[in-house]
């Protein structure tokens, strides 16, 4: 439409003339930690009416960030980036991918709003997420859609707030969307969380126990007290071979969530059969398959895999499901409400200053997370 093309022209002009500069951590190729550099560039312009420009106070590091710097998901993400360019009337094949800043969540203060934004004003403290294909939040400023942010609860610091959106929405997707567990179904349900000590796992323990579920967390022996402190009723050590045997012999869980990256299907047997129980894994092979085989081949292989894995489990009365991080404005508001009600708190493993982002990535790559790694930007 005419107004859309006028808006696109204004956005491009704004990009050329934006006087503000910022620092951002970026990559110019997929070379892992070696390729992460601190660069100076223009503050990104608001190019869509619903967007916000946010001065980032803090952001978190997720395993997706440390995977993306080595190329994970780039096949699918580049197609999404091309579609974004197309929508904005930009056709510049050299600008699709690099330089790329990773970082999927943030907390900060709004410094400019798009012309279609009515819910937020300059000066509001917000936390939220950026789309997987967009420029990321490990920078001093970020542009995010107004639908993917929420006001930070009054008594919560921006550092604490930044640790929550990406893992919170991933946990929501796994437990509520795939696992079909909610406030009304959780009371009395027995739920097993593999990887209970990580960012997603600690969020799941808090949320599901606040809803009245009995949560069993599986983690390393040194993390057992920590996992109990975030709401699990029982904690078990995954390095002890007796743990898996015990859980399979129990066989009474309504939901198992794999937030440990194992996709260990033995745990399907820990589910109570024929009661609508599910094993939900957060390690679907979809992006990896599309990286290896292209979109069509990757999609076909992924469909084959999920059908094969379900064929046996469904015949035994248990479902095998994949879960993905999903943006979800309503869920983000529910998460903010739970923070206000003191049902969810930030669980922070370590905070790094902005200047030490590569060390923060290294910390996440080394594993053994006990909650979240956070970057203090300003
Ligand atoms: P973290 O790195 O924060 O946490 C992983 C946790 O799992 C660590 O505490 C680790 O501790 C523990 N762990 C490792 N191996 C095992 C095991 N065999 N049994 C039980 N616990 C184990 O990751 P996140 O919480 O951010 O993410 C969890 C998983 O979900 C990751 O694999 C991530 O890639 C995936 N994910 C997928 C998304 C999607 O859209 N599909 C979105 C977000 C996350 P220790 O090593 O000491 O045992």
Short mmCIF file of C-alpha atoms and ligand atoms in Angstrom, two decimals:
data_model
loop_
_atom_site.label_atom_id
_atom_site.label_comp_id
_atom_site.label_asym_id
_atom_site.label_seq_id
_atom_site.Cartn_x
_atom_site.Cartn_y
_atom_site.Cartn_z
CA UNK A 1 0.00 0.00 0.00
CA UNK A 2 1.03 3.66 -0.41
CA UNK A 3 1.22 4.29 3.33
CA UNK A 4 3.36 1.16 3.79
CA UNK A 5 5.82 2.24 1.08
CA UNK A 6 5.96 5.78 2.56
CA UNK A 7 6.68 4.23 5.91
CA UNK A 8 9.40 2.00 4.41
CA UNK A 9 11.01 5.00 2.74
CA UNK A 10 10.95 6.90 6.08
CA UNK A 11 12.51 3.91 7.84
CA UNK A 12 15.33 3.69 5.29
CA UNK A 13 15.98 7.43 5.59
CA UNK A 14 16.01 7.11 9.37
CA UNK A 15 18.58 4.32 9.10
CA UNK A 16 20.86 6.43 6.93
CA UNK A 17 20.56 9.50 9.13
CA UNK A 18 20.26 8.06 12.67
CA UNK A 19 22.87 10.05 14.62
CA UNK A 20 23.05 7.83 17.69
CA UNK A 21 25.76 5.24 17.93
CA UNK A 22 26.00 2.16 20.12
CA UNK A 23 28.25 -0.77 20.95
CA UNK A 24 27.16 -4.27 20.01
CA UNK A 25 28.74 -7.71 20.17
CA UNK A 26 28.60 -9.19 16.68
CA UNK A 27 29.75 -12.00 14.44
CA UNK A 28 30.69 -11.75 10.75
CA UNK A 29 30.80 -15.50 10.14
CA UNK A 30 30.10 -18.70 12.02
CA UNK A 31 33.43 -19.17 13.78
CA UNK A 32 32.24 -19.79 17.32
CA UNK A 33 33.71 -17.80 20.20
CA UNK A 34 36.74 -16.76 18.10
CA UNK A 35 34.53 -14.65 15.85
CA UNK A 36 32.68 -12.63 18.50
CA UNK A 37 33.79 -9.00 18.40
CA UNK A 38 32.76 -5.72 20.00
CA UNK A 39 31.80 -3.22 17.32
CA UNK A 40 30.42 0.27 17.14
CA UNK A 41 27.51 1.08 14.85
CA UNK A 42 24.32 3.04 14.44
CA UNK A 43 21.49 2.57 16.87
CA UNK A 44 18.92 0.50 14.92
CA UNK A 45 15.97 2.46 13.53
CA UNK A 46 12.34 1.70 14.24
CA UNK A 47 11.19 0.30 10.90
CA UNK A 48 7.70 -1.00 11.76
CA UNK A 49 4.86 1.00 13.37
CA UNK A 50 4.52 -1.48 16.23
CA UNK A 51 8.20 -1.47 17.19
CA UNK A 52 9.96 -0.03 20.23
CA UNK A 53 13.56 1.12 20.60
CA UNK A 54 14.88 0.01 23.96
CA UNK A 55 18.03 1.03 25.80
CA UNK A 56 19.17 -2.33 27.13
CA UNK A 57 20.07 -2.53 30.81
CA UNK A 58 20.61 -6.27 30.92
CA UNK A 59 20.16 -9.32 28.76
CA UNK A 60 20.66 -13.03 29.28
CA UNK A 61 22.66 -15.72 27.50
CA UNK A 62 20.81 -18.81 26.28
CA UNK A 63 22.24 -21.99 24.72
CA UNK A 64 20.64 -20.86 21.42
CA UNK A 65 23.04 -17.86 21.37
CA UNK A 66 26.14 -19.96 21.80
CA UNK A 67 24.82 -22.38 19.15
CA UNK A 68 23.98 -19.56 16.71
CA UNK A 69 27.52 -18.18 16.73
CA UNK A 70 28.58 -21.51 15.23
CA UNK A 71 25.85 -21.46 12.58
CA UNK A 72 23.03 -23.40 14.24
CA UNK A 73 19.70 -22.77 12.48
CA UNK A 74 21.10 -20.39 9.87
CA UNK A 75 19.33 -22.09 6.92
CA UNK A 76 15.85 -21.55 8.34
CA UNK A 77 16.66 -18.20 9.96
CA UNK A 78 17.98 -16.77 6.67
CA UNK A 79 14.71 -17.59 4.96
CA UNK A 80 12.85 -15.78 7.75
CA UNK A 81 15.25 -12.80 7.40
CA UNK A 82 14.61 -12.67 3.64
CA UNK A 83 10.86 -12.65 4.29
CA UNK A 84 11.30 -9.76 6.76
CA UNK A 85 13.28 -7.79 4.14
CA UNK A 86 10.60 -8.51 1.56
CA UNK A 87 7.87 -7.20 3.93
CA UNK A 88 9.85 -3.99 4.45
CA UNK A 89 10.49 -3.49 0.73
CA UNK A 90 14.25 -3.97 1.14
CA UNK A 91 16.16 -6.22 -1.29
CA UNK A 92 19.76 -6.40 -0.20
CA UNK A 93 21.17 -9.91 -0.27
CA UNK A 94 24.41 -8.72 1.41
CA UNK A 95 22.54 -7.44 4.46
CA UNK A 96 20.60 -10.57 5.35
CA UNK A 97 22.85 -12.28 7.83
CA UNK A 98 25.99 -10.39 8.91
CA UNK A 99 27.01 -8.58 10.95
CA UNK A 100 24.80 -10.49 13.38
CA UNK A 101 24.21 -9.78 17.05
CA UNK A 102 22.84 -12.66 19.11
CA UNK A 103 20.87 -12.46 22.39
CA UNK A 104 17.15 -13.22 22.51
CA UNK A 105 15.90 -11.47 25.65
CA UNK A 106 16.45 -8.22 27.48
CA UNK A 107 15.20 -5.71 30.03
CA UNK A 108 15.58 -1.97 29.64
CA UNK A 109 13.94 1.37 29.14
CA UNK A 110 11.98 2.49 26.09
CA UNK A 111 13.63 5.44 24.33
CA UNK A 112 11.41 5.65 21.20
CA UNK A 113 8.11 4.15 20.05
CA UNK A 114 6.73 3.42 16.56
CA UNK A 115 3.75 5.44 15.38
CA UNK A 116 1.35 2.51 15.96
CA UNK A 117 2.30 1.93 19.61
CA UNK A 118 -0.34 2.98 22.15
CA UNK A 119 0.34 0.67 25.10
CA UNK A 120 3.85 1.90 25.94
CA UNK A 121 5.59 5.26 26.30
CA UNK A 122 9.15 6.52 26.36
CA UNK A 123 10.59 5.86 29.82
CA UNK A 124 8.67 2.64 30.50
CA UNK A 125 10.71 -0.22 32.00
CA UNK A 126 10.04 -3.32 29.89
CA UNK A 127 11.34 -6.85 29.46
CA UNK A 128 10.83 -9.14 26.52
CA UNK A 129 12.15 -11.06 23.54
CA UNK A 130 13.25 -10.43 19.97
CA UNK A 131 12.31 -12.76 17.09
CA UNK A 132 14.79 -15.56 16.33
CA UNK A 133 15.69 -14.02 12.93
CA UNK A 134 16.16 -10.45 14.25
CA UNK A 135 19.24 -8.61 15.44
CA UNK A 136 19.80 -9.51 19.07
CA UNK A 137 19.99 -7.95 22.49
CA UNK A 138 23.70 -8.29 23.34
CA UNK A 139 23.95 -4.62 22.42
CA UNK A 140 23.32 -1.26 24.05
CA UNK A 141 20.05 -0.78 22.15
CA UNK A 142 17.58 -3.20 20.62
CA UNK A 143 14.43 -2.87 18.50
CA UNK A 144 11.61 -5.18 19.60
CA UNK A 145 7.97 -5.51 18.66
CA UNK A 146 5.58 -3.97 21.18
CA UNK A 147 3.69 -7.27 21.34
CA UNK A 148 6.76 -9.13 22.59
CA UNK A 149 7.44 -7.00 25.66
CA UNK A 150 5.74 -6.44 28.98
CA UNK A 151 6.19 -3.90 31.77
CA UNK A 152 8.67 -4.99 34.42
CA UNK A 153 6.94 -5.52 37.78
CA UNK A 154 7.56 -2.55 40.08
CA UNK A 155 9.88 -4.20 42.64
CA UNK A 156 11.92 -6.23 40.14
CA UNK A 157 15.35 -5.05 39.01
CA UNK A 158 16.11 -4.92 35.28
CA UNK A 159 18.95 -7.41 35.83
CA UNK A 160 16.53 -9.92 37.39
CA UNK A 161 13.87 -9.23 34.74
CA UNK A 162 16.33 -9.86 31.89
CA UNK A 163 16.95 -13.41 33.09
CA UNK A 164 13.36 -14.51 32.62
CA UNK A 165 11.62 -13.94 29.22
CA UNK A 166 13.29 -16.52 26.93
CA UNK A 167 13.40 -19.38 29.44
CA UNK A 168 9.98 -18.43 30.80
CA UNK A 169 8.34 -18.56 27.36
CA UNK A 170 10.20 -21.79 26.51
CA UNK A 171 9.03 -23.36 29.78
CA UNK A 172 5.48 -22.16 29.02
CA UNK A 173 5.62 -23.68 25.53
CA UNK A 174 6.84 -27.02 26.92
CA UNK A 175 4.52 -27.28 29.93
CA UNK A 176 1.36 -25.49 28.82
CA UNK A 177 1.27 -25.66 25.00
CA UNK A 178 2.85 -29.11 24.46
CA UNK A 179 2.36 -30.63 27.92
CA UNK A 180 -1.21 -29.30 28.34
CA UNK A 181 -0.53 -28.52 32.00
CA UNK A 182 -2.01 -25.34 33.48
CA UNK A 183 -3.18 -23.88 36.80
CA UNK A 184 -6.32 -26.02 36.77
CA UNK A 185 -4.69 -29.32 35.69
CA UNK A 186 -1.45 -29.03 37.68
CA UNK A 187 -2.71 -29.55 41.26
CA UNK A 188 -1.87 -33.11 42.26
CA UNK A 189 -0.18 -33.93 38.92
CA UNK A 190 3.21 -35.56 39.15
CA UNK A 191 5.76 -33.97 36.79
CA UNK A 192 9.33 -35.00 36.07
CA UNK A 193 11.82 -32.33 34.95
CA UNK A 194 15.11 -33.50 33.40
CA UNK A 195 17.67 -30.68 33.58
CA UNK A 196 15.95 -29.08 36.57
CA UNK A 197 19.05 -27.02 37.48
CA UNK A 198 19.27 -25.05 34.20
CA UNK A 199 17.56 -21.85 33.08
CA UNK A 200 14.43 -23.54 31.71
CA UNK A 201 14.43 -26.25 34.40
CA UNK A 202 14.51 -23.82 37.35
CA UNK A 203 11.68 -21.82 35.77
CA UNK A 204 9.62 -25.00 35.26
CA UNK A 205 10.18 -26.08 38.88
CA UNK A 206 8.99 -22.69 40.17
CA UNK A 207 5.97 -22.35 37.87
CA UNK A 208 4.65 -25.90 38.16
CA UNK A 209 5.11 -26.11 41.94
CA UNK A 210 3.39 -22.71 42.30
CA UNK A 211 0.46 -24.23 40.38
CA UNK A 212 0.28 -27.13 42.84
CA UNK A 213 2.04 -29.91 40.92
CA UNK A 214 4.37 -32.39 42.58
CA UNK A 215 7.67 -31.77 40.79
CA UNK A 216 10.56 -34.25 40.70
CA UNK A 217 13.75 -32.62 39.41
CA UNK A 218 16.63 -34.59 37.88
CA UNK A 219 20.04 -32.90 38.11
CA UNK A 220 23.67 -33.43 39.20
CA UNK A 221 24.30 -34.41 42.83
CA UNK A 222 25.75 -30.97 43.66
CA UNK A 223 22.59 -29.25 42.37
CA UNK A 224 20.04 -31.24 44.39
CA UNK A 225 19.61 -28.72 47.25
CA UNK A 226 19.46 -25.92 44.69
CA UNK A 227 16.68 -27.70 42.75
CA UNK A 228 14.70 -28.25 45.98
CA UNK A 229 15.10 -24.53 46.74
CA UNK A 230 13.30 -23.59 43.50
CA UNK A 231 10.23 -25.68 44.25
CA UNK A 232 10.94 -29.33 43.42
CA UNK A 233 9.50 -31.77 45.95
CA UNK A 234 12.23 -34.34 45.24
CA UNK A 235 15.60 -34.07 43.51
CA UNK A 236 17.46 -37.03 41.99
CA UNK A 237 20.99 -37.37 40.67
CA UNK A 238 21.10 -38.34 36.98
CA UNK A 239 24.65 -39.67 37.28
CA UNK A 240 23.41 -42.40 39.59
CA UNK A 241 22.24 -45.32 37.38
CA UNK A 242 19.61 -46.20 39.99
CA UNK A 243 17.78 -42.92 39.26
CA UNK A 244 16.48 -43.89 35.84
CA UNK A 245 15.53 -47.38 37.06
CA UNK A 246 13.67 -45.86 40.01
CA UNK A 247 11.73 -43.41 37.83
CA UNK A 248 10.82 -46.06 35.27
CA UNK A 249 9.71 -48.42 38.06
CA UNK A 250 7.59 -45.56 39.45
CA UNK A 251 5.86 -45.09 36.09
CA UNK A 252 3.33 -42.64 37.55
CA UNK A 253 4.14 -39.29 35.95
CA UNK A 254 1.63 -37.25 33.93
CA UNK A 255 4.32 -35.22 32.24
CA UNK A 256 8.05 -35.56 31.63
CA UNK A 257 9.89 -32.50 30.27
CA UNK A 258 13.39 -32.95 28.90
CA UNK A 259 15.12 -29.62 29.56
CA UNK A 260 18.55 -31.26 29.62
CA UNK A 261 19.12 -31.71 25.90
CA UNK A 262 19.18 -35.50 26.21
CA UNK A 263 16.06 -36.57 24.29
CA UNK A 264 16.37 -39.75 26.36
CA UNK A 265 13.31 -41.74 25.32
CA UNK A 266 13.79 -44.30 28.13
CA UNK A 267 11.96 -41.76 30.31
CA UNK A 268 8.77 -42.33 28.31
CA UNK A 269 8.37 -45.37 30.54
CA UNK A 270 8.18 -43.09 33.60
CA UNK A 271 4.79 -41.88 32.30
CA UNK A 272 1.50 -43.30 33.49
CA UNK A 273 -0.09 -44.81 30.34
CA UNK A 274 -3.58 -44.11 28.96
CA UNK A 275 -4.21 -40.92 30.98
CA UNK A 276 -3.13 -38.40 28.29
CA UNK A 277 0.44 -38.33 29.58
CA UNK A 278 3.29 -36.82 27.51
CA UNK A 279 7.05 -36.79 27.21
CA UNK A 280 8.02 -33.33 25.92
CA UNK A 281 11.52 -32.73 24.62
CA UNK A 282 13.10 -29.32 24.10
CA UNK A 283 15.67 -30.86 21.76
CA UNK A 284 13.76 -31.32 18.53
CA UNK A 285 16.09 -32.04 15.59
CA UNK A 286 14.19 -29.71 13.20
CA UNK A 287 16.71 -26.85 12.87
CA UNK A 288 19.67 -29.24 12.84
CA UNK A 289 17.97 -31.25 10.06
CA UNK A 290 17.31 -28.13 7.97
CA UNK A 291 20.95 -27.03 8.46
CA UNK A 292 22.11 -30.43 7.16
CA UNK A 293 19.53 -31.16 4.46
CA UNK A 294 17.95 -27.84 3.47
CA UNK A 295 14.37 -26.84 4.22
CA UNK A 296 12.49 -29.54 2.25
CA UNK A 297 14.85 -32.40 3.19
CA UNK A 298 15.05 -31.25 6.82
CA UNK A 299 11.29 -30.96 7.13
CA UNK A 300 10.75 -34.40 5.59
CA UNK A 301 13.32 -36.02 7.90
CA UNK A 302 11.83 -34.28 10.96
CA UNK A 303 8.30 -35.46 10.13
CA UNK A 304 9.60 -39.01 9.67
CA UNK A 305 11.40 -38.86 13.03
CA UNK A 306 8.43 -37.60 15.03
CA UNK A 307 6.06 -40.11 13.40
CA UNK A 308 8.45 -43.02 14.08
CA UNK A 309 9.01 -41.99 17.71
CA UNK A 310 5.27 -41.61 18.30
CA UNK A 311 4.31 -44.85 16.58
CA UNK A 312 5.52 -47.01 19.46
CA UNK A 313 4.82 -44.63 22.34
CA UNK A 314 1.20 -43.88 21.31
CA UNK A 315 0.47 -47.59 21.03
CA UNK A 316 1.59 -47.83 24.68
CA UNK A 317 -0.67 -44.94 25.75
CA UNK A 318 1.99 -42.22 26.03
CA UNK A 319 2.68 -39.28 23.66
CA UNK A 320 6.11 -38.10 22.52
CA UNK A 321 6.15 -34.36 21.68
CA UNK A 322 8.55 -31.64 20.59
CA UNK A 323 8.48 -28.19 22.13
CA UNK A 324 10.04 -24.97 20.88
CA UNK A 325 10.52 -21.52 22.32
CA UNK A 326 7.49 -19.52 21.14
CA UNK A 327 6.75 -15.80 21.49
CA UNK A 328 3.48 -15.53 23.40
CA UNK A 329 2.34 -12.08 24.63
CA UNK A 330 -0.38 -13.49 26.88
CA UNK A 331 2.04 -15.95 28.50
CA UNK A 332 4.59 -13.16 29.04
CA UNK A 333 1.90 -11.16 30.89
CA UNK A 334 1.07 -14.24 33.02
CA UNK A 335 4.77 -14.60 33.81
CA UNK A 336 4.97 -10.91 34.83
CA UNK A 337 1.92 -11.46 37.08
CA UNK A 338 3.59 -14.47 38.72
CA UNK A 339 6.70 -12.36 39.38
CA UNK A 340 4.52 -9.64 40.99
CA UNK A 341 2.84 -12.29 43.14
CA UNK A 342 6.28 -13.62 44.24
CA UNK A 343 5.55 -17.01 42.66
CA UNK A 344 8.49 -16.68 40.26
CA UNK A 345 11.84 -15.10 41.06
CA UNK A 346 14.97 -14.62 39.02
CA UNK A 347 17.44 -17.48 39.51
CA UNK A 348 20.79 -16.11 38.46
CA UNK A 349 23.91 -18.23 38.11
CA UNK A 350 26.36 -15.47 37.20
CA UNK A 351 26.35 -11.85 35.97
CA UNK A 352 29.00 -10.61 33.51
CA UNK A 353 29.69 -6.99 32.55
CA UNK A 354 28.97 -6.01 28.92
CA UNK A 355 32.70 -5.88 28.16
CA UNK A 356 32.98 -9.60 29.02
CA UNK A 357 30.30 -11.05 26.74
CA UNK A 358 32.64 -13.69 25.18
CA UNK A 359 33.49 -14.93 28.69
CA UNK A 360 29.76 -15.14 29.42
CA UNK A 361 29.29 -17.25 26.26
CA UNK A 362 32.18 -19.46 27.35
CA UNK A 363 30.53 -19.90 30.76
CA UNK A 364 27.32 -21.10 29.08
CA UNK A 365 29.23 -23.32 26.64
CA UNK A 366 30.98 -24.98 29.57
CA UNK A 367 27.58 -26.23 30.84
CA UNK A 368 26.61 -26.94 34.46
CA UNK A 369 24.23 -23.99 34.55
CA UNK A 370 22.64 -23.31 37.92
CA UNK A 371 19.97 -20.89 36.73
CA UNK A 372 20.72 -18.08 34.29
CA UNK A 373 23.76 -16.27 32.95
CA UNK A 374 23.09 -12.54 32.69
CA UNK A 375 24.91 -9.65 31.00
CA UNK A 376 24.82 -6.30 32.72
CA UNK A 377 24.81 -3.88 29.79
CA UNK A 378 24.49 -0.52 31.55
P1 LIG B 1 21.00 -24.68 30.56
O1 LIG B 1 22.33 -24.86 29.97
O2 LIG B 1 20.68 -23.46 31.36
O3 LIG B 1 20.64 -25.93 31.52
C1 LIG B 1 20.86 -27.27 31.21
C2 LIG B 1 20.93 -27.99 32.57
O4 LIG B 1 20.84 -29.41 32.36
C3 LIG B 1 22.20 -27.73 33.35
O5 LIG B 1 21.88 -27.31 34.65
C4 LIG B 1 22.92 -29.10 33.36
O6 LIG B 1 23.66 -29.22 34.56
C5 LIG B 1 21.74 -30.06 33.28
N1 LIG B 1 22.02 -31.37 32.69
C6 LIG B 1 22.92 -31.69 31.73
N2 LIG B 1 22.82 -33.00 31.41
C7 LIG B 1 21.83 -33.52 32.18
C8 LIG B 1 21.23 -34.81 32.29
N3 LIG B 1 21.65 -35.84 31.55
N4 LIG B 1 20.20 -34.97 33.16
C9 LIG B 1 19.74 -33.92 33.90
N5 LIG B 1 20.29 -32.68 33.87
C10 LIG B 1 21.30 -32.48 32.99
O7 LIG B 1 19.96 -24.79 29.36
P2 LIG B 1 18.47 -24.17 29.28
O8 LIG B 1 17.78 -24.47 30.54
O9 LIG B 1 18.50 -22.79 28.80
O10 LIG B 1 17.88 -25.09 28.12
C11 LIG B 1 17.63 -26.46 28.39
C12 LIG B 1 17.66 -27.27 27.10
O11 LIG B 1 16.58 -26.87 26.27
C13 LIG B 1 18.94 -27.06 26.27
O12 LIG B 1 19.28 -28.28 25.67
C14 LIG B 1 18.51 -26.04 25.22
O13 LIG B 1 19.27 -26.15 24.03
C15 LIG B 1 17.07 -26.45 24.99
N6 LIG B 1 16.23 -25.34 24.56
C16 LIG B 1 15.46 -25.54 23.46
C17 LIG B 1 14.64 -24.55 23.02
C18 LIG B 1 13.78 -24.82 21.82
O14 LIG B 1 13.15 -23.88 21.26
N7 LIG B 1 13.68 -26.05 21.39
C19 LIG B 1 14.57 -23.23 23.66
C20 LIG B 1 15.37 -23.15 24.86
C21 LIG B 1 16.18 -24.18 25.28
P3 LIG B 1 24.94 -30.25 34.70
O15 LIG B 1 25.68 -30.17 33.38
O16 LIG B 1 25.76 -29.80 35.83
O17 LIG B 1 24.31 -31.57 34.93
#
